[in-house]
Amino acid sequence: MKIICDIEVSNRLLPSQSMVGSRRAVKSTLGLGRLEGKSPDVFILHQTTQNKNGNKYKVCGNVEAVFTRFAAEGKATIRLRTPPHDLCIRSADPIQLNCFLRVLRNAISGQTDSKSGSSINNGKSDKLKGDNSAVNGKSNVKNRISVLSTSSKLLSSIKRTLKVTRPSEYPTNLRSLKTLEELQINGLSISRLDRQVTQLPLLRVLDLNDNCLTSLPKEISQLTHLRELRLAHNSLGEHISSTSSSRSSSSSLYSTDDRWDWIADKIVSSLLFLDLSHNKLKYVPETICRLKSLMTLKLDFNELTELPSGLGTLPNLRLLSVSSNSLHFLPGSLKKLHLEAIDISENPPLKTETVLPKFLWPETKSPASVLGIPTLVEIAARRVVQLGLHPTARDIPYNLVTYLSQVRFCICGRPCFESSLKILISMDPRSFAYSVIKSAGAQNPPTLAYLCSLSCLENTRTNPH
């Protein structure tokens, strides 16, 4: 058997000689098998682009320990006696790595036969002859190894994708499918997500389109490898609007609604694609701006009147689609982005009597008096947001949690609270997006900019676009 991964070879004798070896992992192929026609012994063959012939290590009686605590993350370490090397495996496919470790365990115990889940080369097995898929080019390799392979029964039990479109197809013990990477549950009209889904450690794509979901469990935030979350055609906005109808301000919505608690922990750095279209959403909280790895955000066909002011703080965002909403303006922080495309079609047109720029504070007050001097609470809150901290009521008083949830982001990207100015300006979406999709004949929508200082106000006046 062979796997492709990154391997760091660590010589354990170097520290005793006051020497430091290379600590860089190299793209490699790691094979396990026997030398053809030479010896019944099992060897590990390690090949890289620099060493296409590879280094071979005897297995039986030579493996001191195998560290597998993080095998589910594609990491393991094989400790050898002679030479005193540690083969530190990284970035391996978790499924292939576990199969490799299983064959290695059987080889160590001398059970390399079909009964133990592995099979010795019988003329039909693959040969590891230097055709390393991690290595470009060809070379004549002296070490030819008959590769030990996992049994077909073991490989057939690996299930990576599951699509459920009928209740009869839904597995009763979903949590047992630990190897699932893609799960589709479509058209079942479920209103709550089975918490077993949150116990699938390798899940990368979760497709829940065409259901009746009103919320998601907080445990989804623990899915370390989740890359795509598809929630189109659900009812995430219905429950929110019914429980919050008595509240008039959007800030109270941000501070009291817990329907977005799943945007936390590990999913914050893993999620790349989020589809919330067709959900009757009336607002999207600033919480969504925690998804710093997000590249695609789809919010089409909702009832949004404004977007989170902090969208411009998503450094990796490349596609933003907000068509068919009720947006009156775009957030000013978008100026910080470099989008590949933005879709703002089918939104209300700009009122012809609106003159831009338009200052949204009393004419009798000067900008300096409106800004005032930030309080100590606001200064501390700005710093907490800048550091990316997300304290809960367990950490600080609840009124401070509420205060933090009312954060707005300046056009410069910095957070602000009461000490801020609001201004409507005209900004061409082509200044931050390569491709702009909008309704035929529609003007550029106005931009609502929050300003944290007088210098930001001056910059906006001198360079409004």
PDB file of N, CA and C in Angstrom, residues 248-256 405-406:
ATOM      1  N   SER A 248     -38.136  46.712  17.722  1.00  0.00           N
ATOM      2  CA  SER A 248     -38.126  47.638  16.591  1.00  0.00           C
ATOM      3  C   SER A 248     -36.757  47.857  15.990  1.00  0.00           C
ATOM      4  N   SER A 249     -35.719  47.854  16.805  1.00  0.00           N
ATOM      5  CA  SER A 249     -34.393  48.182  16.277  1.00  0.00           C
ATOM      6  C   SER A 249     -33.625  46.946  15.913  1.00  0.00           C
ATOM      7  N   SER A 250     -32.802  47.085  14.872  1.00  0.00           N
ATOM      8  CA  SER A 250     -31.994  45.953  14.450  1.00  0.00           C
ATOM      9  C   SER A 250     -30.945  45.612  15.485  1.00  0.00           C
ATOM     10  N   SER A 251     -30.506  46.594  16.270  1.00  0.00           N
ATOM     11  CA  SER A 251     -29.480  46.301  17.263  1.00  0.00           C
ATOM     12  C   SER A 251     -29.999  45.348  18.314  1.00  0.00           C
ATOM     13  N   SER A 252     -31.293  45.469  18.673  1.00  0.00           N
ATOM     14  CA  SER A 252     -31.833  44.528  19.653  1.00  0.00           C
ATOM     15  C   SER A 252     -31.899  43.131  19.075  1.00  0.00           C
ATOM     16  N   LEU A 253     -32.101  43.060  17.780  1.00  0.00           N
ATOM     17  CA  LEU A 253     -32.077  41.735  17.158  1.00  0.00           C
ATOM     18  C   LEU A 253     -30.703  41.106  17.312  1.00  0.00           C
ATOM     19  N   TYR A 254     -29.678  41.889  17.069  1.00  0.00           N
ATOM     20  CA  TYR A 254     -28.326  41.359  17.161  1.00  0.00           C
ATOM     21  C   TYR A 254     -28.008  40.895  18.568  1.00  0.00           C
ATOM     22  N   SER A 255     -28.524  41.566  19.558  1.00  0.00           N
ATOM     23  CA  SER A 255     -28.122  41.288  20.924  1.00  0.00           C
ATOM     24  C   SER A 255     -28.919  40.168  21.564  1.00  0.00           C
ATOM     25  N   THR A 256     -30.094  39.842  21.058  1.00  0.00           N
ATOM     26  CA  THR A 256     -30.924  38.856  21.742  1.00  0.00           C
ATOM     27  C   THR A 256     -31.088  37.558  20.971  1.00  0.00           C
ATOM     28  N   SER A 405     -22.275  43.197  20.644  1.00  0.00           N
ATOM     29  CA  SER A 405     -23.023  42.709  19.486  1.00  0.00           C
ATOM     30  C   SER A 405     -23.542  43.843  18.613  1.00  0.00           C
ATOM     31  N   GLN A 406     -23.474  45.089  19.113  1.00  0.00           N
ATOM     32  CA  GLN A 406     -23.954  46.239  18.352  1.00  0.00           C
ATOM     33  C   GLN A 406     -22.826  46.941  17.588  1.00  0.00           C
TER      34      GLN A 406
END
